[in-house]
Amino acid sequence: MPGLRAPSDYSGEPPRHPALKINAKQPFNAEPPRAALVKSYVTPIDMFYKRNHGPVPIVDNINSYRVSIGGLVKEPKQLSMDEIRSLPKYEVMATLQCAGNRRTAMSKQKTVRGVGWDVSAIGNGLWGGAKLADVLELIGIPKLTATTPLGAKHVEFVSVDRCKEENGGPYKASIPLRQATNPEADVLLAYEMNGEVLNRDHGYPLRVVVPGVIGARSVKWLDSINIVEEECQGFFMQKDYKMFPPSINWDNIVWSERRPQMDFPVQSAICSLEDVDFVKQGRITVNGYAVSGGGRGIERVDVSTDGGKTWVEAERYQRSGSQYVPEVNGDKWAWVLFKVEIDVSDRAEIVVKAVDSAAGVQPATVEEIWNLRGILNTSWHRVRVTNSLRAPVSQL
Ligand code: MTE
């Protein structure tokens, strides 16, 4: 694609905030410290996790950049940024979460393959751009209505970045046509993040944002969009980001037996404390995030100080000043931040679990959801605190 190209090495990477914790250098994968996540409802761009599979593409000339739309369409088209910007602009508050969030903790149960992440492979952004449903309408694909026939067609997004998993080919993924053409699914071709032009790490000049779905489907550095008969056959749809049961290992795995993961399940984590933290005995405030996929709001956030025997309910909030009521005034694709004051004695195991609007609840242990790729660790998040420097960590 003219205007946008994939470098073959990492010499042209963009600058990044020094406070990010680097989980892999090349390709660049980094997350902010936990505490940075709960400082604001909207995650600042420089504190937003970066998840790349190759060198970050370079835009040589934005005026010659075009995104091509083709596949099963009568008239393929190439759209410039001006044409995309001329469509109605939407701003969607949506949490992006990598399926590998909290993988490091899963690997402590039993080894998994993949980049390790603490609890911060997640961020809440205000994404600005055109709705994919409006873009598809331009090439003669009507919006979803009650009478749209059921169909298995997918919309495939192809990038320009070169990934070793694709044997040097581009990153790609797809979503069902029904989701792409549904204006209420809020799928965006985004050119802005938090009111600013998208930066290079996050997909400049144009990326897909699929709210409520694992981050892997929100393709960055968009090169082309194809209407295809069935889901994308690329590596990241077919041989990755699938949820297998704990009994499956690298010797008996049959990738085609499971479907690509799309919506993410209910998730929460404590961000104001590290895994083993020293705190003064008495009252402390515990903060964190809770989120669910598919537009399901967060119904409840429960916090325990005794490892999960008893619970208190935390306060939930979204944009400042408003009392959060899911499905009434909530940002349906966005996380809630939570806050609760608790009393801790000399040592405690603090646990959080969230419940979504479908009464989906996080599993108690990582054991029951362990999977060889280490995705979707949504087990209760536990941190241990003590006020005694003398207590050996193993006894906490
Ligand atoms: N798109 C391209 N082209 N290349 C990538 O490596 N990574 C995906 C997705 N889109 C990726 C991509 C994954 S796994 C995630 S979690 C999100 O982008 C991360 O988006 P972010 O780096 O903007 O936080």
Tab-separated table of C-alpha atoms and ligand atoms in Angstrom:
chain	number	residue	atom	x	y	z
A	1	MET	CA	0.000	0.000	0.000
A	2	PRO	CA	1.510	3.350	-0.938
A	3	GLY	CA	2.151	5.670	1.974
A	4	LEU	CA	2.474	2.970	4.648
A	5	ARG	CA	5.312	0.460	4.835
A	6	ALA	CA	6.676	-2.202	7.155
A	7	PRO	CA	10.330	-1.859	8.086
A	8	SER	CA	12.338	-5.069	8.261
A	9	ASP	CA	14.101	-4.147	11.511
A	10	TYR	CA	13.557	-2.241	14.734
A	11	SER	CA	15.727	0.796	14.045
A	12	GLY	CA	12.745	3.098	13.443
A	13	GLU	CA	10.664	2.370	16.537
A	14	PRO	CA	8.793	5.285	18.163
A	15	PRO	CA	9.800	6.738	21.573
A	16	ARG	CA	8.058	5.245	24.616
A	17	HIS	CA	7.548	6.262	28.242
A	18	PRO	CA	10.413	5.036	30.442
A	19	ALA	CA	8.013	3.918	33.191
A	20	LEU	CA	6.554	1.156	31.010
A	21	LYS	CA	7.566	-2.351	32.037
A	22	ILE	CA	9.019	-4.039	28.967
A	23	ASN	CA	7.922	-7.655	28.618
A	24	ALA	CA	9.567	-8.164	25.223
A	25	LYS	CA	11.801	-5.687	23.420
A	26	GLN	CA	11.550	-6.763	19.784
A	27	PRO	CA	8.674	-6.855	18.924
A	28	PHE	CA	7.874	-4.246	21.562
A	29	ASN	CA	5.495	-5.402	24.288
A	30	ALA	CA	5.097	-3.294	27.390
A	31	GLU	CA	2.606	-2.430	30.108
A	32	PRO	CA	2.365	0.367	32.687
A	33	PRO	CA	2.863	-0.218	36.401
A	34	ARG	CA	-0.420	-1.327	38.037
A	35	ALA	CA	-0.862	1.888	39.983
A	36	ALA	CA	-0.827	3.991	36.780
A	37	LEU	CA	-4.014	2.318	35.561
A	38	VAL	CA	-6.246	3.593	38.352
A	39	LYS	CA	-5.014	7.182	38.283
A	40	SER	CA	-7.598	8.057	35.628
A	41	TYR	CA	-10.675	6.545	34.020
A	42	VAL	CA	-9.245	7.179	30.544
A	43	THR	CA	-5.765	5.677	30.258
A	44	PRO	CA	-3.188	8.232	29.060
A	45	ILE	CA	-1.719	7.252	25.686
A	46	ASP	CA	1.842	6.927	26.965
A	47	MET	CA	0.626	4.629	29.791
A	48	PHE	CA	-1.458	2.425	27.480
A	49	TYR	CA	-0.054	-1.074	26.954
A	50	LYS	CA	1.653	-1.697	23.608
A	51	ARG	CA	1.288	-5.118	22.002
A	52	ASN	CA	3.175	-5.546	18.736
A	53	HIS	CA	4.104	-8.606	16.662
A	54	GLY	CA	6.687	-6.934	14.432
A	55	PRO	CA	8.418	-3.600	13.775
A	56	VAL	CA	6.048	-0.612	13.884
A	57	PRO	CA	5.081	0.454	10.326
A	58	ILE	CA	6.172	3.812	8.932
A	59	VAL	CA	3.994	6.321	7.097
A	60	ASP	CA	6.037	7.929	4.308
A	61	ASN	CA	3.292	10.098	2.915
A	62	ILE	CA	-0.125	10.320	4.530
A	63	ASN	CA	-1.569	11.866	1.350
A	64	SER	CA	-0.887	8.737	-0.626
A	65	TYR	CA	-2.177	6.374	2.069
A	66	ARG	CA	-5.271	4.414	1.015
A	67	VAL	CA	-7.161	1.567	2.642
A	68	SER	CA	-8.490	-0.857	0.034
A	69	ILE	CA	-11.796	-2.593	0.416
A	70	GLY	CA	-12.371	-5.688	-1.658
A	71	GLY	CA	-13.160	-9.382	-1.602
A	72	LEU	CA	-16.774	-10.372	-2.160
A	73	VAL	CA	-17.912	-6.916	-3.284
A	74	LYS	CA	-19.157	-5.682	-6.647
A	75	GLU	CA	-16.971	-2.594	-6.730
A	76	PRO	CA	-13.734	-2.671	-4.757
A	77	LYS	CA	-12.668	0.755	-3.536
A	78	GLN	CA	-9.662	2.569	-2.151
A	79	LEU	CA	-10.323	5.186	0.485
A	80	SER	CA	-8.036	8.031	1.490
A	81	MET	CA	-7.900	9.416	5.030
A	82	ASP	CA	-9.872	12.456	3.800
A	83	GLU	CA	-12.659	10.187	2.574
A	84	ILE	CA	-12.733	8.310	5.885
A	85	ARG	CA	-12.717	11.568	7.832
A	86	SER	CA	-15.621	12.879	5.744
A	87	LEU	CA	-17.891	10.167	7.184
A	88	PRO	CA	-19.712	10.935	10.475
A	89	LYS	CA	-17.199	10.817	13.344
A	90	TYR	CA	-18.013	8.750	16.427
A	91	GLU	CA	-16.240	8.713	19.745
A	92	VAL	CA	-16.468	5.386	21.538
A	93	MET	CA	-15.160	4.828	25.056
A	94	ALA	CA	-13.844	1.285	24.985
A	95	THR	CA	-11.473	-0.846	27.003
A	96	LEU	CA	-8.921	-2.754	24.987
A	97	GLN	CA	-7.608	-5.861	26.682
A	98	CYS	CA	-5.041	-8.321	25.407
A	99	ALA	CA	-6.135	-11.955	25.747
A	100	GLY	CA	-2.742	-12.524	27.396
A	101	ASN	CA	-3.442	-10.119	30.267
A	102	ARG	CA	-2.378	-11.786	33.562
A	103	ARG	CA	-0.525	-14.550	31.721
A	104	THR	CA	2.453	-14.448	34.104
A	105	ALA	CA	0.218	-15.565	36.970
A	106	MET	CA	-1.180	-18.404	34.853
A	107	SER	CA	2.323	-19.601	34.020
A	108	LYS	CA	3.042	-19.964	37.742
A	109	GLN	CA	0.416	-22.715	37.829
A	110	LYS	CA	2.078	-24.550	34.930
A	111	THR	CA	4.238	-23.299	32.038
A	112	VAL	CA	2.420	-21.576	29.181
A	113	ARG	CA	3.739	-20.185	25.885
A	114	GLY	CA	3.621	-16.466	25.200
A	115	VAL	CA	4.806	-13.060	26.343
A	116	GLY	CA	4.354	-12.650	30.101
A	117	TRP	CA	1.991	-9.922	31.312
A	118	ASP	CA	1.056	-8.703	34.758
A	119	VAL	CA	-2.425	-7.143	35.167
A	120	SER	CA	-1.882	-4.115	32.903
A	121	ALA	CA	-2.263	-5.465	29.360
A	122	ILE	CA	-5.429	-3.401	29.379
A	123	GLY	CA	-6.387	0.238	28.982
A	124	ASN	CA	-9.454	2.401	28.532
A	125	GLY	CA	-9.423	4.698	25.520
A	126	LEU	CA	-11.659	7.238	23.850
A	127	TRP	CA	-11.466	6.152	20.226
A	128	GLY	CA	-12.491	8.530	17.452
A	129	GLY	CA	-13.217	7.504	13.902
A	130	ALA	CA	-15.733	6.292	11.329
A	131	LYS	CA	-18.065	3.409	11.997
A	132	LEU	CA	-17.143	0.342	9.974
A	133	ALA	CA	-20.862	-0.050	9.176
A	134	ASP	CA	-20.801	3.369	7.437
A	135	VAL	CA	-17.628	2.506	5.509
A	136	LEU	CA	-19.101	-0.786	4.303
A	137	GLU	CA	-22.244	0.991	3.203
A	138	LEU	CA	-20.067	3.069	0.846
A	139	ILE	CA	-19.251	-0.105	-1.074
A	140	GLY	CA	-22.841	-1.261	-1.204
A	141	ILE	CA	-23.035	-3.476	1.893
A	142	PRO	CA	-26.203	-2.532	3.775
A	143	LYS	CA	-26.357	-2.047	7.537
A	144	LEU	CA	-27.677	-4.883	9.680
A	145	THR	CA	-31.450	-4.923	10.096
A	146	ALA	CA	-33.932	-7.381	11.579
A	147	THR	CA	-34.446	-8.849	8.108
A	148	THR	CA	-30.757	-9.341	7.241
A	149	PRO	CA	-30.381	-13.041	6.408
A	150	LEU	CA	-28.116	-15.070	8.677
A	151	GLY	CA	-24.771	-15.735	7.070
A	152	ALA	CA	-21.289	-16.828	7.924
A	153	LYS	CA	-19.415	-14.138	5.992
A	154	HIS	CA	-16.583	-12.311	7.735
A	155	VAL	CA	-14.858	-8.988	7.349
A	156	GLU	CA	-11.106	-9.450	7.313
A	157	PHE	CA	-8.647	-6.745	8.338
A	158	VAL	CA	-5.121	-6.921	6.952
A	159	SER	CA	-2.237	-4.812	8.223
A	160	VAL	CA	1.198	-4.153	6.761
A	161	ASP	CA	3.392	-5.167	9.712
A	162	ARG	CA	5.497	-8.267	9.175
A	163	CYS	CA	5.150	-11.001	11.787
A	164	LYS	CA	7.246	-14.112	12.166
A	165	GLU	CA	4.090	-16.078	13.058
A	166	GLU	CA	2.775	-15.295	9.544
A	167	ASN	CA	6.159	-16.241	8.018
A	168	GLY	CA	6.953	-12.610	7.393
A	169	GLY	CA	3.443	-11.803	6.177
A	170	PRO	CA	1.093	-9.222	7.640
A	171	TYR	CA	-0.942	-9.400	10.844
A	172	LYS	CA	-4.619	-10.085	10.122
A	173	ALA	CA	-7.906	-11.013	11.785
A	174	SER	CA	-11.614	-10.959	11.029
A	175	ILE	CA	-14.997	-10.406	12.642
A	176	PRO	CA	-18.423	-11.640	11.502
A	177	LEU	CA	-20.121	-9.477	8.852
A	178	ARG	CA	-23.174	-9.208	11.119
A	179	GLN	CA	-21.071	-7.498	13.786
A	180	ALA	CA	-19.277	-5.298	11.243
A	181	THR	CA	-22.532	-4.016	9.725
A	182	ASN	CA	-24.299	-3.518	13.055
A	183	PRO	CA	-24.013	0.191	13.953
A	184	GLU	CA	-24.731	-0.701	17.596
A	185	ALA	CA	-21.628	-2.906	17.778
A	186	ASP	CA	-19.660	0.372	17.484
A	187	VAL	CA	-16.827	-1.174	15.475
A	188	LEU	CA	-14.628	1.742	14.434
A	189	LEU	CA	-11.974	2.549	11.913
A	190	ALA	CA	-10.236	4.799	14.402
A	191	TYR	CA	-7.859	7.640	13.579
A	192	GLU	CA	-7.922	9.235	17.035
A	193	MET	CA	-7.188	8.068	20.555
A	194	ASN	CA	-8.096	10.233	23.547
A	195	GLY	CA	-8.756	13.199	21.238
A	196	GLU	CA	-5.329	13.038	19.594
A	197	VAL	CA	-4.217	11.681	16.254
A	198	LEU	CA	-3.494	7.977	16.779
A	199	ASN	CA	0.199	7.479	17.496
A	200	ARG	CA	2.440	5.002	15.733
A	201	ASP	CA	2.425	2.315	18.426
A	202	HIS	CA	-1.358	2.274	18.484
A	203	GLY	CA	-1.914	1.993	14.732
A	204	TYR	CA	-1.321	5.318	12.922
A	205	PRO	CA	-2.850	6.224	10.558
A	206	LEU	CA	-5.854	3.897	10.917
A	207	ARG	CA	-6.794	0.951	13.111
A	208	VAL	CA	-9.806	-1.152	13.830
A	209	VAL	CA	-11.365	-1.019	17.302
A	210	VAL	CA	-13.730	-3.901	18.048
A	211	PRO	CA	-15.268	-3.052	21.433
A	212	GLY	CA	-15.872	-5.870	23.900
A	213	VAL	CA	-13.656	-8.298	21.993
A	214	ILE	CA	-10.076	-9.415	22.790
A	215	GLY	CA	-7.512	-6.887	21.569
A	216	ALA	CA	-6.134	-9.275	18.934
A	217	ARG	CA	-9.055	-8.478	16.608
A	218	SER	CA	-8.473	-4.702	16.712
A	219	VAL	CA	-6.014	-4.659	13.819
A	220	LYS	CA	-3.579	-1.724	13.723
A	221	TRP	CA	-1.969	-0.039	10.667
A	222	LEU	CA	-4.820	-1.048	8.405
A	223	ASP	CA	-3.933	-1.845	4.804
A	224	SER	CA	-7.031	-3.585	3.478
A	225	ILE	CA	-10.483	-4.815	4.377
A	226	ASN	CA	-11.840	-7.889	2.624
A	227	ILE	CA	-15.291	-9.370	2.659
A	228	VAL	CA	-14.635	-13.104	2.879
A	229	GLU	CA	-16.747	-16.256	2.809
A	230	GLU	CA	-15.485	-17.553	6.152
A	231	GLU	CA	-13.349	-16.346	9.037
A	232	CYS	CA	-9.792	-15.222	8.308
A	233	GLN	CA	-7.364	-18.131	7.921
A	234	GLY	CA	-4.408	-16.235	9.376
A	235	PHE	CA	-2.253	-17.527	12.235
A	236	PHE	CA	-3.757	-15.294	14.910
A	237	MET	CA	-7.287	-16.504	14.146
A	238	GLN	CA	-6.536	-20.186	13.526
A	239	LYS	CA	-3.447	-21.109	15.550
A	240	ASP	CA	-3.507	-18.676	18.419
A	241	TYR	CA	-5.974	-16.867	20.684
A	242	LYS	CA	-8.196	-19.907	21.159
A	243	MET	CA	-9.243	-21.119	24.587
A	244	PHE	CA	-8.423	-24.801	25.161
A	245	PRO	CA	-9.281	-26.897	28.226
A	246	PRO	CA	-6.552	-27.667	30.801
A	247	SER	CA	-6.139	-31.230	29.447
A	248	ILE	CA	-4.801	-30.027	26.089
A	249	ASN	CA	-1.043	-29.890	25.650
A	250	TRP	CA	1.341	-29.283	22.727
A	251	ASP	CA	1.276	-32.999	21.802
A	252	ASN	CA	-2.467	-33.477	21.548
A	253	ILE	CA	-3.659	-30.045	20.357
A	254	VAL	CA	-5.956	-29.891	17.318
A	255	TRP	CA	-6.344	-26.183	16.580
A	256	SER	CA	-9.387	-26.608	14.349
A	257	GLU	CA	-11.398	-28.066	17.253
A	258	ARG	CA	-11.889	-24.638	18.858
A	259	ARG	CA	-13.207	-21.377	17.538
A	260	PRO	CA	-11.210	-18.143	17.608
A	261	GLN	CA	-11.822	-16.240	20.846
A	262	MET	CA	-13.895	-13.114	20.296
A	263	ASP	CA	-15.664	-11.527	23.352
A	264	PHE	CA	-13.632	-11.468	26.541
A	265	PRO	CA	-15.148	-12.733	29.794
A	266	VAL	CA	-15.568	-10.784	33.040
A	267	GLN	CA	-12.256	-9.655	34.497
A	268	SER	CA	-11.009	-7.563	37.412
A	269	ALA	CA	-7.747	-6.767	39.144
A	270	ILE	CA	-6.429	-4.850	42.117
A	271	CYS	CA	-4.066	-2.104	40.960
A	272	SER	CA	-3.234	-0.216	44.160
A	273	LEU	CA	-1.220	-3.106	45.607
A	274	GLU	CA	1.573	-5.302	44.297
A	275	ASP	CA	1.593	-9.090	44.740
A	276	VAL	CA	3.138	-8.901	48.171
A	277	ASP	CA	2.870	-5.450	49.672
A	278	PHE	CA	3.754	-3.983	53.009
A	279	VAL	CA	1.003	-1.778	54.382
A	280	LYS	CA	0.362	-0.227	57.769
A	281	GLN	CA	-2.134	-2.078	59.920
A	282	GLY	CA	-5.543	-0.400	59.818
A	283	ARG	CA	-7.744	1.079	57.158
A	284	ILE	CA	-6.545	1.061	53.537
A	285	THR	CA	-8.171	1.937	50.224
A	286	VAL	CA	-8.080	-0.710	47.534
A	287	ASN	CA	-8.484	0.374	43.889
A	288	GLY	CA	-8.664	-1.517	40.644
A	289	TYR	CA	-10.602	-2.149	37.448
A	290	ALA	CA	-13.411	-4.481	36.368
A	291	VAL	CA	-14.660	-5.063	32.839
A	292	SER	CA	-16.602	-7.560	30.785
A	293	GLY	CA	-16.812	-8.223	27.058
A	294	GLY	CA	-19.730	-8.116	24.647
A	295	GLY	CA	-21.083	-4.848	26.120
A	296	ARG	CA	-22.032	-6.494	29.393
A	297	GLY	CA	-21.836	-4.002	32.236
A	298	ILE	CA	-20.331	-4.668	35.652
A	299	GLU	CA	-23.050	-5.516	38.120
A	300	ARG	CA	-20.903	-5.903	41.212
A	301	VAL	CA	-17.307	-5.885	42.410
A	302	ASP	CA	-16.618	-7.930	45.549
A	303	VAL	CA	-13.513	-7.598	47.681
A	304	SER	CA	-12.364	-9.985	50.403
A	305	THR	CA	-9.649	-9.605	53.031
A	306	ASP	CA	-9.665	-13.225	54.111
A	307	GLY	CA	-8.816	-15.045	50.886
A	308	GLY	CA	-12.439	-15.221	49.702
A	309	LYS	CA	-14.362	-16.429	52.751
A	310	THR	CA	-16.248	-13.157	53.254
A	311	TRP	CA	-16.801	-10.243	50.874
A	312	VAL	CA	-17.697	-6.565	50.844
A	313	GLU	CA	-18.986	-4.717	47.825
A	314	ALA	CA	-16.779	-2.020	46.275
A	315	GLU	CA	-17.954	1.308	44.843
A	316	ARG	CA	-17.858	1.457	41.040
A	317	TYR	CA	-17.329	4.546	38.942
A	318	GLN	CA	-16.770	5.571	35.344
A	319	ARG	CA	-16.625	9.195	34.119
A	320	SER	CA	-16.086	11.466	37.101
A	321	GLY	CA	-19.098	12.702	38.941
A	322	SER	CA	-21.595	10.188	37.652
A	323	GLN	CA	-23.056	7.379	39.692
A	324	TYR	CA	-22.500	4.246	37.618
A	325	VAL	CA	-25.664	2.420	36.626
A	326	PRO	CA	-24.953	-0.190	33.948
A	327	GLU	CA	-27.136	0.103	30.853
A	328	VAL	CA	-28.530	3.451	32.050
A	329	ASN	CA	-25.611	5.864	32.062
A	330	GLY	CA	-22.680	3.522	31.678
A	331	ASP	CA	-20.098	3.494	28.889
A	332	LYS	CA	-21.073	0.001	27.815
A	333	TRP	CA	-17.727	-0.974	26.278
A	334	ALA	CA	-15.599	0.493	29.043
A	335	TRP	CA	-14.231	-0.694	32.343
A	336	VAL	CA	-15.405	0.504	35.734
A	337	LEU	CA	-12.844	1.518	38.283
A	338	PHE	CA	-13.590	0.363	41.802
A	339	LYS	CA	-12.695	1.601	45.256
A	340	VAL	CA	-13.249	0.140	48.696
A	341	GLU	CA	-11.933	0.878	52.172
A	342	ILE	CA	-11.001	-2.142	54.202
A	343	ASP	CA	-9.355	-2.938	57.513
A	344	VAL	CA	-6.272	-5.082	57.412
A	345	SER	CA	-4.648	-6.713	60.390
A	346	ASP	CA	-1.040	-7.844	60.396
A	347	ARG	CA	-1.399	-9.996	57.294
A	348	ALA	CA	-4.171	-10.594	54.812
A	349	GLU	CA	-4.950	-12.017	51.421
A	350	ILE	CA	-6.972	-9.435	49.517
A	351	VAL	CA	-9.063	-10.793	46.678
A	352	VAL	CA	-11.254	-9.204	44.021
A	353	LYS	CA	-13.891	-10.747	41.784
A	354	ALA	CA	-16.426	-9.068	39.552
A	355	VAL	CA	-19.879	-10.082	38.357
A	356	ASP	CA	-21.186	-8.884	34.983
A	357	SER	CA	-24.716	-8.067	33.865
A	358	ALA	CA	-25.241	-11.665	32.685
A	359	ALA	CA	-24.253	-12.835	36.198
A	360	GLY	CA	-21.018	-14.124	34.733
A	361	VAL	CA	-18.494	-14.372	37.544
A	362	GLN	CA	-14.744	-14.915	37.604
A	363	PRO	CA	-13.476	-18.416	38.457
A	364	ALA	CA	-11.859	-18.793	41.882
A	365	THR	CA	-8.647	-20.437	40.773
A	366	VAL	CA	-6.364	-20.330	37.776
A	367	GLU	CA	-6.215	-24.137	37.787
A	368	GLU	CA	-9.691	-24.588	36.340
A	369	ILE	CA	-9.026	-22.265	33.352
A	370	TRP	CA	-5.347	-23.010	32.737
A	371	ASN	CA	-4.632	-23.324	29.018
A	372	LEU	CA	-1.406	-23.896	27.132
A	373	ARG	CA	-1.325	-20.449	25.501
A	374	GLY	CA	-2.039	-18.733	28.786
A	375	ILE	CA	-4.970	-16.672	27.565
A	376	LEU	CA	-7.865	-15.194	29.507
A	377	ASN	CA	-6.595	-15.579	33.019
A	378	THR	CA	-9.676	-14.188	34.698
A	379	SER	CA	-9.282	-16.042	37.989
A	380	TRP	CA	-9.899	-14.074	41.212
A	381	HIS	CA	-7.067	-11.611	41.565
A	382	ARG	CA	-5.256	-12.061	44.865
A	383	VAL	CA	-2.621	-9.927	46.574
A	384	ARG	CA	-1.053	-10.541	49.937
A	385	VAL	CA	-0.334	-7.740	52.366
A	386	THR	CA	1.516	-7.653	55.617
A	387	ASN	CA	2.670	-4.968	58.001
A	388	SER	CA	5.418	-7.094	59.411
A	389	LEU	CA	8.739	-7.085	57.627
A	390	ARG	CA	9.636	-10.128	59.705
A	391	ALA	CA	6.899	-12.372	58.303
A	392	PRO	CA	8.394	-14.659	55.664
A	393	VAL	CA	6.479	-14.221	52.437
A	394	SER	CA	5.890	-17.976	52.201
A	395	GLN	CA	3.826	-17.851	55.392
A	396	LEU	CA	1.508	-15.106	54.216
B	1	MTE	N1	-2.492	-5.246	14.791
B	1	MTE	C1	-1.362	-5.404	14.093
B	1	MTE	N2	-1.325	-4.972	12.832
B	1	MTE	N3	-0.271	-5.987	14.635
B	1	MTE	C2	-0.279	-6.445	15.927
B	1	MTE	O1	0.749	-6.959	16.395
B	1	MTE	N4	-1.595	-6.787	17.972
B	1	MTE	C3	-2.952	-7.063	18.416
B	1	MTE	C4	-3.875	-5.900	18.114
B	1	MTE	N5	-3.711	-5.461	16.755
B	1	MTE	C5	-1.472	-6.318	16.684
B	1	MTE	C6	-2.566	-5.657	16.081
B	1	MTE	C7	-3.074	-7.376	19.820
B	1	MTE	S1	-2.722	-8.974	20.274
B	1	MTE	C8	-3.551	-6.475	20.733
B	1	MTE	S2	-3.823	-6.935	22.320
B	1	MTE	C9	-3.823	-5.088	20.371
B	1	MTE	O2	-3.550	-4.834	18.999
B	1	MTE	C10	-2.968	-4.140	21.182
B	1	MTE	O3	-3.229	-2.826	20.841
B	1	MTE	P1	-2.333	-1.664	21.429
B	1	MTE	O4	-0.897	-1.972	21.178
B	1	MTE	O5	-2.819	-0.430	20.748
B	1	MTE	O6	-2.609	-1.588	22.917
